mmCIF file of C-alpha atoms and ligand atoms in Angstrom:
data_model
loop_
_atom_site.group_PDB
_atom_site.id
_atom_site.type_symbol
_atom_site.label_atom_id
_atom_site.label_comp_id
_atom_site.label_asym_id
_atom_site.label_seq_id
_atom_site.Cartn_x
_atom_site.Cartn_y
_atom_site.Cartn_z
ATOM 1 C CA MET A 27 -3.503 -20.387 -6.641
ATOM 2 C CA ASP A 28 -5.660 -19.307 -9.589
ATOM 3 C CA PHE A 29 -9.169 -19.755 -8.196
ATOM 4 C CA PRO A 30 -10.638 -19.675 -4.639
ATOM 5 C CA LYS A 31 -11.554 -23.108 -3.212
ATOM 6 C CA LYS A 32 -15.075 -21.796 -2.936
ATOM 7 C CA LEU A 33 -16.600 -18.741 -4.759
ATOM 8 C CA LEU A 34 -19.844 -17.270 -3.632
ATOM 9 C CA ILE A 35 -21.243 -14.395 -5.735
ATOM 10 C CA PRO A 36 -24.793 -12.930 -5.971
ATOM 11 C CA GLN A 37 -26.971 -14.587 -8.486
ATOM 12 C CA LYS A 38 -27.801 -11.504 -10.398
ATOM 13 C CA THR A 39 -26.190 -8.041 -10.507
ATOM 14 C CA ILE A 40 -27.703 -5.122 -12.273
ATOM 15 C CA PHE A 41 -25.308 -2.283 -13.041
ATOM 16 C CA GLU A 42 -27.061 0.678 -14.625
ATOM 17 C CA ILE A 43 -27.963 4.246 -13.802
ATOM 18 C CA GLY A 44 -31.711 4.382 -12.754
ATOM 19 C CA SER A 45 -31.842 0.662 -12.193
ATOM 20 C CA VAL A 46 -33.300 1.115 -8.620
ATOM 21 C CA SER A 47 -36.648 1.451 -10.418
ATOM 22 C CA ARG A 48 -36.366 -2.248 -11.126
ATOM 23 C CA LEU A 49 -36.391 -3.222 -7.464
ATOM 24 C CA ALA A 50 -40.155 -3.926 -7.682
ATOM 25 C CA GLU A 51 -40.002 -6.338 -10.577
ATOM 26 C CA GLU A 52 -36.885 -8.003 -9.240
ATOM 27 C CA SER A 53 -38.180 -8.517 -5.727
ATOM 28 C CA LEU A 54 -41.794 -9.557 -6.560
ATOM 29 C CA GLU A 55 -40.290 -12.682 -8.009
ATOM 30 C CA TYR A 56 -40.072 -13.806 -4.348
ATOM 31 C CA GLY A 57 -43.548 -12.806 -3.414
ATOM 32 C CA PRO A 58 -45.785 -9.731 -2.858
ATOM 33 C CA ARG A 59 -44.835 -9.129 0.798
ATOM 34 C CA GLY A 60 -41.467 -7.479 1.416
ATOM 35 C CA LEU A 61 -39.653 -5.226 3.799
ATOM 36 C CA VAL A 62 -37.337 -2.305 2.610
ATOM 37 C CA VAL A 63 -34.688 -1.431 5.167
ATOM 38 C CA HIS A 64 -33.235 1.997 4.497
ATOM 39 C CA GLY A 65 -31.534 5.051 5.964
ATOM 40 C CA ASN A 66 -32.309 8.691 6.095
ATOM 41 C CA SER A 67 -30.870 9.579 2.746
ATOM 42 C CA LEU A 68 -33.958 7.806 1.077
ATOM 43 C CA GLU A 69 -36.324 10.007 2.835
ATOM 44 C CA LYS A 70 -35.147 13.149 1.075
ATOM 45 C CA ASP A 71 -36.513 14.499 -2.217
ATOM 46 C CA GLY A 72 -39.190 11.841 -2.547
ATOM 47 C CA LYS A 73 -36.683 9.205 -3.397
ATOM 48 C CA LYS A 74 -38.426 6.458 -1.391
ATOM 49 C CA GLU A 75 -41.855 7.243 -2.839
ATOM 50 C CA ARG A 76 -40.430 7.105 -6.345
ATOM 51 C CA ILE A 77 -38.961 3.598 -5.637
ATOM 52 C CA LEU A 78 -42.129 2.359 -3.967
ATOM 53 C CA ALA A 79 -44.412 3.716 -6.777
ATOM 54 C CA HIS A 80 -43.140 0.853 -9.107
ATOM 55 C CA PHE A 81 -44.807 -1.735 -6.870
ATOM 56 C CA SER A 82 -48.316 -2.811 -7.945
ATOM 57 C CA SER A 83 -51.226 -2.302 -5.687
ATOM 58 C CA SER A 84 -51.423 -5.887 -4.721
ATOM 59 C CA ALA A 85 -47.836 -5.814 -3.266
ATOM 60 C CA ARG A 86 -47.523 -5.320 0.515
ATOM 61 C CA VAL A 87 -44.238 -3.619 1.064
ATOM 62 C CA GLY A 88 -43.323 -2.120 4.404
ATOM 63 C CA CYS A 89 -40.316 0.119 5.273
ATOM 64 C CA PHE A 90 -37.898 0.170 8.253
ATOM 65 C CA LEU A 91 -36.170 3.405 8.656
ATOM 66 C CA ARG A 92 -32.777 3.163 10.566
ATOM 67 C CA ALA A 93 -31.684 5.647 13.055
ATOM 68 C CA GLY A 94 -28.137 5.722 11.765
ATOM 69 C CA GLY A 95 -24.813 4.625 13.207
ATOM 70 C CA GLU A 96 -23.578 1.110 12.831
ATOM 71 C CA PRO A 97 -25.936 -1.807 13.285
ATOM 72 C CA THR A 98 -26.366 -3.570 16.659
ATOM 73 C CA LEU A 99 -27.788 -6.873 17.707
ATOM 74 C CA THR A 100 -30.782 -5.088 19.181
ATOM 75 C CA GLU A 101 -31.464 -3.418 15.859
ATOM 76 C CA ILE A 102 -31.501 -6.736 14.006
ATOM 77 C CA GLU A 103 -34.003 -8.029 16.426
ATOM 78 C CA ALA A 104 -36.265 -5.034 15.710
ATOM 79 C CA VAL A 105 -36.035 -5.530 12.013
ATOM 80 C CA ILE A 106 -36.753 -9.198 12.338
ATOM 81 C CA ARG A 107 -39.775 -8.509 14.437
ATOM 82 C CA LYS A 108 -41.226 -6.091 11.986
ATOM 83 C CA ALA A 109 -40.605 -8.514 9.161
ATOM 84 C CA ARG A 110 -42.141 -11.388 10.882
ATOM 85 C CA SER A 111 -45.273 -9.521 11.940
ATOM 86 C CA ALA A 112 -45.901 -8.750 8.214
ATOM 87 C CA ARG A 113 -44.842 -12.342 7.192
ATOM 88 C CA VAL A 114 -42.585 -10.878 4.553
ATOM 89 C CA GLN A 115 -41.098 -13.054 1.767
ATOM 90 C CA TRP A 116 -37.991 -10.971 1.045
ATOM 91 C CA ILE A 117 -36.019 -8.106 2.547
ATOM 92 C CA ALA A 118 -34.131 -5.457 0.622
ATOM 93 C CA GLY A 119 -31.555 -3.026 2.017
ATOM 94 C CA ILE A 120 -31.218 0.302 0.385
ATOM 95 C CA GLY A 121 -28.317 2.325 1.995
ATOM 96 C CA GLY A 122 -24.796 2.388 3.027
ATOM 97 C CA GLY A 123 -22.764 -0.506 4.371
ATOM 98 C CA SER A 124 -24.398 -0.383 7.769
ATOM 99 C CA THR A 125 -27.932 -0.619 6.222
ATOM 100 C CA ILE A 126 -26.919 -3.372 3.922
ATOM 101 C CA ASP A 127 -25.357 -5.374 6.801
ATOM 102 C CA LEU A 128 -28.464 -4.855 8.962
ATOM 103 C CA ALA A 129 -31.002 -5.855 6.221
ATOM 104 C CA LYS A 130 -28.717 -8.837 5.230
ATOM 105 C CA ALA A 131 -28.606 -10.265 8.817
ATOM 106 C CA ALA A 132 -32.280 -9.691 9.309
ATOM 107 C CA ALA A 133 -33.232 -11.658 6.065
ATOM 108 C CA GLY A 134 -30.606 -14.313 6.943
ATOM 109 C CA LEU A 135 -31.911 -14.812 10.494
ATOM 110 C CA TYR A 136 -35.643 -14.458 9.605
ATOM 111 C CA ASN A 137 -36.364 -18.079 10.342
ATOM 112 C CA ALA A 138 -33.772 -18.514 13.021
ATOM 113 C CA LYS A 139 -34.708 -20.075 16.343
ATOM 114 C CA GLU A 140 -32.200 -18.326 18.456
ATOM 115 C CA LYS A 141 -31.440 -14.704 19.036
ATOM 116 C CA PRO A 142 -28.791 -13.007 16.692
ATOM 117 C CA VAL A 143 -26.190 -13.055 19.446
ATOM 118 C CA PHE A 144 -26.139 -16.944 19.335
ATOM 119 C CA TYR A 145 -25.050 -16.868 15.669
ATOM 120 C CA GLN A 146 -22.577 -14.071 16.320
ATOM 121 C CA GLU A 147 -20.881 -16.344 18.822
ATOM 122 C CA GLY A 148 -20.566 -19.090 16.236
ATOM 123 C CA GLY A 149 -23.843 -21.015 16.617
ATOM 124 C CA ARG A 150 -24.937 -22.962 13.503
ATOM 125 C CA LEU A 151 -27.822 -21.596 11.484
ATOM 126 C CA VAL A 152 -30.150 -24.535 10.755
ATOM 127 C CA ARG A 153 -33.276 -22.874 9.340
ATOM 128 C CA LYS A 154 -32.148 -20.452 6.483
ATOM 129 C CA GLY A 155 -33.657 -17.102 5.974
ATOM 130 C CA ILE A 156 -35.440 -15.453 3.110
ATOM 131 C CA PRO A 157 -34.029 -13.758 -0.047
ATOM 132 C CA PHE A 158 -32.144 -10.581 0.378
ATOM 133 C CA ILE A 159 -31.641 -7.800 -2.188
ATOM 134 C CA ALA A 160 -28.909 -5.337 -1.763
ATOM 135 C CA VAL A 161 -28.981 -1.784 -3.236
ATOM 136 C CA PRO A 162 -25.973 0.148 -2.002
ATOM 137 C CA THR A 163 -26.095 3.929 -1.850
ATOM 138 C CA THR A 164 -22.464 4.377 -1.032
ATOM 139 C CA ALA A 165 -19.368 3.058 -2.816
ATOM 140 C CA GLY A 166 -17.423 1.531 0.063
ATOM 141 C CA THR A 167 -18.018 -1.524 2.154
ATOM 142 C CA GLY A 168 -18.675 -3.980 -0.678
ATOM 143 C CA SER A 169 -21.191 -5.626 1.698
ATOM 144 C CA GLU A 170 -23.533 -6.268 -1.145
ATOM 145 C CA ALA A 171 -21.021 -8.948 -2.409
ATOM 146 C CA THR A 172 -20.221 -10.745 0.853
ATOM 147 C CA ILE A 173 -21.855 -13.284 3.272
ATOM 148 C CA ASN A 174 -21.123 -11.412 6.466
ATOM 149 C CA SER A 175 -22.691 -8.638 8.479
ATOM 150 C CA VAL A 176 -20.582 -6.679 10.840
ATOM 151 C CA ILE A 177 -22.631 -6.075 13.920
ATOM 152 C CA ILE A 178 -21.984 -4.385 17.203
ATOM 153 C CA ASN A 179 -22.530 -6.500 20.334
ATOM 154 C CA GLU A 180 -23.410 -3.759 22.773
ATOM 155 C CA ASP A 181 -22.969 -5.913 25.877
ATOM 156 C CA LYS A 182 -19.516 -7.040 25.015
ATOM 157 C CA ARG A 183 -18.628 -3.864 23.255
ATOM 158 C CA VAL A 184 -17.155 -5.702 20.236
ATOM 159 C CA LYS A 185 -17.872 -5.524 16.490
ATOM 160 C CA LEU A 186 -18.041 -9.032 15.074
ATOM 161 C CA SER A 187 -19.422 -10.594 11.920
ATOM 162 C CA ILE A 188 -22.485 -12.810 11.751
ATOM 163 C CA ARG A 189 -22.043 -14.899 8.655
ATOM 164 C CA ASP A 190 -23.662 -17.759 6.685
ATOM 165 C CA GLU A 191 -23.493 -18.689 3.103
ATOM 166 C CA SER A 192 -27.216 -18.280 2.858
ATOM 167 C CA PHE A 193 -26.814 -14.537 3.808
ATOM 168 C CA LEU A 194 -25.451 -13.710 0.356
ATOM 169 C CA ALA A 195 -27.626 -11.308 -1.622
ATOM 170 C CA ARG A 196 -29.711 -12.998 -4.347
ATOM 171 C CA LYS A 197 -29.694 -9.815 -6.334
ATOM 172 C CA VAL A 198 -27.604 -6.651 -6.337
ATOM 173 C CA ILE A 199 -28.679 -3.388 -7.812
ATOM 174 C CA LEU A 200 -25.765 -1.022 -8.513
ATOM 175 C CA ASP A 201 -27.321 2.329 -9.470
ATOM 176 C CA ALA A 202 -24.907 5.212 -9.164
ATOM 177 C CA GLY A 203 -27.764 7.625 -9.507
ATOM 178 C CA LEU A 204 -28.432 6.959 -5.768
ATOM 179 C CA LEU A 205 -24.941 8.222 -4.913
ATOM 180 C CA LYS A 206 -25.412 11.594 -6.370
ATOM 181 C CA TRP A 207 -26.793 13.297 -3.336
ATOM 182 C CA MET A 208 -24.237 11.832 -0.880
ATOM 183 C CA PRO A 209 -22.401 14.393 1.340
ATOM 184 C CA LEU A 210 -18.742 14.603 0.418
ATOM 185 C CA THR A 211 -17.273 13.513 3.761
ATOM 186 C CA PRO A 212 -18.974 10.121 4.046
ATOM 187 C CA MET A 213 -18.485 9.695 0.261
ATOM 188 C CA SER A 214 -14.681 10.055 0.730
ATOM 189 C CA TYR A 215 -14.621 7.763 3.802
ATOM 190 C CA ALA A 216 -16.511 5.115 2.023
ATOM 191 C CA ALA A 217 -14.381 5.313 -1.125
ATOM 192 C CA MET A 218 -11.160 5.118 0.928
ATOM 193 C CA ASP A 219 -12.628 2.081 2.685
ATOM 194 C CA ALA A 220 -13.066 0.443 -0.712
ATOM 195 C CA PHE A 221 -9.425 1.402 -1.566
ATOM 196 C CA VAL A 222 -8.190 -0.239 1.649
ATOM 197 C CA GLN A 223 -10.260 -3.333 0.971
ATOM 198 C CA ALA A 224 -8.900 -3.691 -2.468
ATOM 199 C CA TYR A 225 -5.342 -3.217 -1.176
ATOM 200 C CA GLU A 226 -5.770 -5.553 1.735
ATOM 201 C CA SER A 227 -7.464 -8.317 -0.468
ATOM 202 C CA TYR A 228 -4.662 -7.917 -2.987
ATOM 203 C CA ILE A 229 -1.787 -8.380 -0.578
ATOM 204 C CA SER A 230 -3.592 -10.927 1.565
ATOM 205 C CA LYS A 231 -2.114 -14.226 2.430
ATOM 206 C CA ASN A 232 -5.134 -16.074 0.900
ATOM 207 C CA THR A 233 -5.077 -14.341 -2.450
ATOM 208 C CA THR A 234 -5.876 -15.976 -5.772
ATOM 209 C CA TRP A 235 -5.554 -14.972 -9.361
ATOM 210 C CA LEU A 236 -9.290 -14.109 -9.286
ATOM 211 C CA SER A 237 -9.135 -12.002 -6.173
ATOM 212 C CA GLU A 238 -5.877 -10.331 -7.261
ATOM 213 C CA ASN A 239 -7.330 -9.283 -10.665
ATOM 214 C CA LEU A 240 -10.497 -8.011 -9.161
ATOM 215 C CA ALA A 241 -8.734 -6.122 -6.486
ATOM 216 C CA LEU A 242 -6.261 -4.542 -8.895
ATOM 217 C CA LYS A 243 -9.133 -3.467 -11.139
ATOM 218 C CA ALA A 244 -10.846 -1.913 -8.142
ATOM 219 C CA ILE A 245 -7.617 -0.052 -7.180
ATOM 220 C CA ASP A 246 -7.286 1.306 -10.662
ATOM 221 C CA LEU A 247 -10.961 2.414 -10.744
ATOM 222 C CA ILE A 248 -10.871 4.030 -7.329
ATOM 223 C CA ASN A 249 -7.544 5.739 -8.033
ATOM 224 C CA ARG A 250 -8.744 7.415 -11.211
ATOM 225 C CA ASN A 251 -12.203 8.344 -9.947
ATOM 226 C CA ILE A 252 -12.022 9.214 -6.283
ATOM 227 C CA LEU A 253 -10.872 12.808 -6.628
ATOM 228 C CA PRO A 254 -13.027 13.683 -9.666
ATOM 229 C CA ALA A 255 -16.082 12.122 -7.733
ATOM 230 C CA TYR A 256 -15.193 14.199 -4.729
ATOM 231 C CA GLU A 257 -14.797 17.397 -6.730
ATOM 232 C CA SER A 258 -17.657 17.057 -9.229
ATOM 233 C CA GLY A 259 -19.491 13.843 -8.513
ATOM 234 C CA SER A 260 -20.280 13.029 -12.220
ATOM 235 C CA GLU A 261 -22.395 9.804 -12.704
ATOM 236 C CA GLU A 262 -19.557 8.205 -14.575
ATOM 237 C CA ASN A 263 -17.093 8.773 -11.729
ATOM 238 C CA LEU A 264 -19.696 7.515 -9.138
ATOM 239 C CA SER A 265 -20.474 4.342 -11.282
ATOM 240 C CA SER A 266 -16.804 3.503 -11.429
ATOM 241 C CA LEU A 267 -16.526 3.862 -7.633
ATOM 242 C CA LEU A 268 -19.619 1.751 -7.234
ATOM 243 C CA LEU A 269 -18.242 -0.897 -9.395
ATOM 244 C CA ALA A 270 -14.927 -0.821 -7.687
ATOM 245 C CA SER A 271 -16.496 -1.259 -4.215
ATOM 246 C CA TYR A 272 -18.441 -4.303 -5.569
ATOM 247 C CA LEU A 273 -15.426 -5.906 -7.155
ATOM 248 C CA ALA A 274 -13.271 -5.336 -4.039
ATOM 249 C CA GLY A 275 -16.314 -6.982 -2.070
ATOM 250 C CA ILE A 276 -16.023 -10.083 -4.278
ATOM 251 C CA ALA A 277 -12.281 -10.140 -3.920
ATOM 252 C CA LEU A 278 -12.207 -9.844 -0.131
ATOM 253 C CA ALA A 279 -15.044 -12.470 0.236
ATOM 254 C CA SER A 280 -12.505 -15.162 -0.702
ATOM 255 C CA SER A 281 -9.146 -13.604 0.281
ATOM 256 C CA ARG A 282 -10.217 -11.809 3.513
ATOM 257 C CA LEU A 283 -8.543 -8.580 4.489
ATOM 258 C CA GLY A 284 -5.680 -7.604 6.733
ATOM 259 C CA VAL A 285 -4.456 -5.791 9.878
ATOM 260 C CA ILE A 286 -6.267 -2.516 9.022
ATOM 261 C CA HIS A 287 -9.569 -4.182 9.355
ATOM 262 C CA GLY A 288 -8.326 -6.156 12.389
ATOM 263 C CA ILE A 289 -7.669 -2.961 14.251
ATOM 264 C CA ALA A 290 -10.374 -0.862 12.812
ATOM 265 C CA HIS A 291 -13.197 -2.841 14.451
ATOM 266 C CA PRO A 292 -12.044 -2.383 18.156
ATOM 267 C CA LEU A 293 -10.989 1.196 17.509
ATOM 268 C CA GLY A 294 -14.387 1.941 15.897
ATOM 269 C CA VAL A 295 -16.330 0.533 18.750
ATOM 270 C CA LEU A 296 -14.184 2.240 21.541
ATOM 271 C CA HIS A 297 -13.949 5.610 19.957
ATOM 272 C CA ASP A 298 -17.272 5.667 18.063
ATOM 273 C CA LEU A 299 -15.777 6.786 14.783
ATOM 274 C CA PRO A 300 -16.833 6.005 11.111
ATOM 275 C CA HIS A 301 -15.279 2.677 9.858
ATOM 276 C CA GLY A 302 -14.048 4.406 6.567
ATOM 277 C CA LEU A 303 -12.306 7.137 8.462
ATOM 278 C CA ILE A 304 -10.465 4.647 10.686
ATOM 279 C CA CYS A 305 -9.494 2.494 7.708
ATOM 280 C CA SER A 306 -8.176 5.614 5.841
ATOM 281 C CA VAL A 307 -5.836 6.668 8.554
ATOM 282 C CA CYS A 308 -4.566 3.074 9.069
ATOM 283 C CA PHE A 309 -3.479 2.886 5.435
ATOM 284 C CA ILE A 310 -0.028 4.447 5.758
ATOM 285 C CA PRO A 311 0.921 2.472 8.965
ATOM 286 C CA SER A 312 -0.131 -0.755 7.153
ATOM 287 C CA ILE A 313 2.078 0.050 4.168
ATOM 288 C CA LYS A 314 5.043 0.720 6.544
ATOM 289 C CA LEU A 315 4.402 -2.656 8.294
ATOM 290 C CA ASN A 316 3.845 -4.838 5.203
ATOM 291 C CA ARG A 317 6.070 -3.221 2.593
ATOM 292 C CA GLY A 318 9.028 -5.480 3.330
ATOM 293 C CA VAL A 319 6.972 -8.690 2.709
ATOM 294 C CA ILE A 320 4.900 -7.766 -0.267
ATOM 295 C CA GLY A 321 7.735 -6.965 -2.531
ATOM 296 C CA LYS A 322 6.658 -7.360 -6.178
ATOM 297 C CA LYS A 323 3.070 -6.681 -5.405
ATOM 298 C CA TYR A 324 3.983 -3.239 -4.117
ATOM 299 C CA GLU A 325 5.657 -2.584 -7.463
ATOM 300 C CA ILE A 326 2.606 -3.814 -9.409
ATOM 301 C CA ILE A 327 0.307 -1.369 -7.498
ATOM 302 C CA ASN A 328 2.772 1.410 -8.095
ATOM 303 C CA LYS A 329 2.674 0.699 -11.937
ATOM 304 C CA ILE A 330 -1.205 0.925 -11.720
ATOM 305 C CA LEU A 331 -1.176 4.192 -9.776
ATOM 306 C CA GLY A 332 1.674 5.721 -11.801
ATOM 307 C CA GLU A 333 3.407 6.642 -8.642
ATOM 308 C CA ASP A 334 4.478 5.243 -5.212
ATOM 309 C CA LEU A 335 1.563 3.859 -3.262
ATOM 310 C CA LYS A 336 2.510 5.614 0.006
ATOM 311 C CA ASP A 337 2.980 8.915 -1.690
ATOM 312 C CA ARG A 338 -0.311 8.462 -3.445
ATOM 313 C CA ILE A 339 -2.211 7.788 -0.324
ATOM 314 C CA GLU A 340 -0.634 10.647 1.531
ATOM 315 C CA LYS A 341 -1.745 13.001 -1.300
ATOM 316 C CA LEU A 342 -5.229 11.490 -1.488
ATOM 317 C CA LEU A 343 -5.827 11.801 2.276
ATOM 318 C CA ASN A 344 -4.628 15.411 1.969
ATOM 319 C CA SER A 345 -6.893 16.279 -0.878
ATOM 320 C CA LEU A 346 -9.836 14.645 0.779
ATOM 321 C CA ASN A 347 -9.139 16.416 4.081
ATOM 322 C CA ILE A 348 -8.890 13.204 6.033
ATOM 323 C CA ASN A 349 -6.696 13.504 9.191
ATOM 324 C CA SER A 350 -6.256 11.095 12.051
ATOM 325 C CA PRO A 351 -9.086 11.669 14.493
ATOM 326 C CA PHE A 352 -6.879 10.045 17.203
ATOM 327 C CA LYS A 353 -4.057 12.653 17.074
ATOM 328 C CA GLY A 354 -3.526 14.148 20.492
ATOM 329 C CA LYS A 355 -5.934 11.866 22.096
ATOM 330 C CA ARG A 356 -5.496 9.174 24.681
ATOM 331 C CA SER A 357 -5.436 5.663 23.367
ATOM 332 C CA LEU A 358 -8.483 4.011 25.137
ATOM 333 C CA GLU A 359 -8.208 0.484 26.546
ATOM 334 C CA LYS A 360 -5.045 -0.289 24.661
ATOM 335 C CA GLU A 361 -4.876 -3.825 26.012
ATOM 336 C CA LYS A 362 -8.337 -4.566 24.560
ATOM 337 C CA VAL A 363 -7.557 -3.097 21.220
ATOM 338 C CA ILE A 364 -4.432 -5.208 21.035
ATOM 339 C CA GLU A 365 -6.105 -8.417 22.078
ATOM 340 C CA ASP A 366 -9.163 -7.916 19.655
ATOM 341 C CA THR A 367 -6.747 -7.032 16.839
ATOM 342 C CA LEU A 368 -4.654 -10.154 17.372
ATOM 343 C CA ALA A 369 -7.779 -12.337 17.520
ATOM 344 C CA SER A 370 -9.332 -10.958 14.326
ATOM 345 C CA GLY A 371 -9.851 -13.069 11.240
ATOM 346 C CA SER A 372 -8.877 -10.059 9.159
ATOM 347 C CA THR A 373 -5.538 -9.806 10.955
ATOM 348 C CA ALA A 374 -4.946 -13.489 10.281
ATOM 349 C CA ALA A 375 -5.053 -12.871 6.542
ATOM 350 C CA ASN A 376 -2.383 -10.116 6.748
ATOM 351 C CA PRO A 377 0.704 -10.977 4.692
ATOM 352 C CA ARG A 378 3.116 -10.252 7.524
ATOM 353 C CA ARG A 379 2.439 -12.229 10.741
ATOM 354 C CA ILE A 380 1.103 -9.563 13.209
ATOM 355 C CA GLU A 381 2.535 -9.584 16.713
ATOM 356 C CA ARG A 382 1.717 -7.462 19.736
ATOM 357 C CA GLY A 383 4.541 -4.991 18.886
ATOM 358 C CA ASP A 384 3.071 -4.490 15.284
ATOM 359 C CA VAL A 385 -0.233 -3.401 16.878
ATOM 360 C CA GLU A 386 1.577 -1.120 19.251
ATOM 361 C CA PHE A 387 3.443 0.242 16.272
ATOM 362 C CA MET A 388 0.126 1.009 14.513
ATOM 363 C CA LEU A 389 -1.294 2.700 17.643
ATOM 364 C CA LYS A 390 1.739 4.846 18.001
ATOM 365 C CA GLU A 391 1.372 5.962 14.382
ATOM 366 C CA LEU A 392 -2.302 6.811 14.910
ATOM 367 C CA PHE A 393 -2.234 8.516 18.237
HETATM 368 FE FE1 LIG B 423 -14.003 -1.892 5.425
#
């Protein structure tokens, strides 16, 4: 298949160093009242003030500072409350994947009649939300290019998507200047998440010519820039990672992912560990599981990398100092992890049909 049956991509993508200064002109198109959802990183060195200084005095722009961690249903409700009380006309998310997911869901559910949990459980969204603008400050999740928000349901202790086509960002601002101050550890986790996403969407069962080519470009960019970015963090390296993450996001939006993302969600909730870290350490087990069925694709990836994929990932994890956080620990609620992994939409896209024994194999490799 050359082209996905349906392709949803943001209306406008700006890819330029310093382009965050254009948030004001780009968002005011939707009205003078807006809400900027952001994380702690924007609080430092006057970054937030510099961005907000571009808004005219007639604009009414509020801010919602996130506490950190991965977004929950309760947090979406808090953002929606704040947005509704100011009658905002748009919401922007400036931050990592969690912040983008949170802002996206809040904008998407701004006019919704029911609570967010209703939509997470598959309820239909009738009244669509307000425009959402995504400004990623990490190169990782690709959330700026997708229609879903991954949200923790605290009561059920699951991490599930809320999705609707109307959630897609109207505009995306890719400004690698925002990545410069990022601490090395989260930067490496995020970049490895992007690598995993590119790999899983490339080998996915639902792949198309379009998603394969975007994913391969992302693999090439990440492979060439991840270590230089980790070591020196030049703007060019960071721009390449940011672009790769965005391209992988577009690829996965139509191809979906694979067993790594299927198992990463339950493990992330139960062990309270960063998503990118879990994805990183699931990479090798997934290669071992899938290698026999992906045949030629494995060789194509090797050609791009200039070496064997498994060897390359082992070396990268070593250079980035990423080790399994599970080694020596007890595997918590194994039955729940297996059930959630088998029920996951990501697992369903894995090229090899995943059975119970395959999830058990992955857990054995990780713990
Ligand atoms: Fe991911």
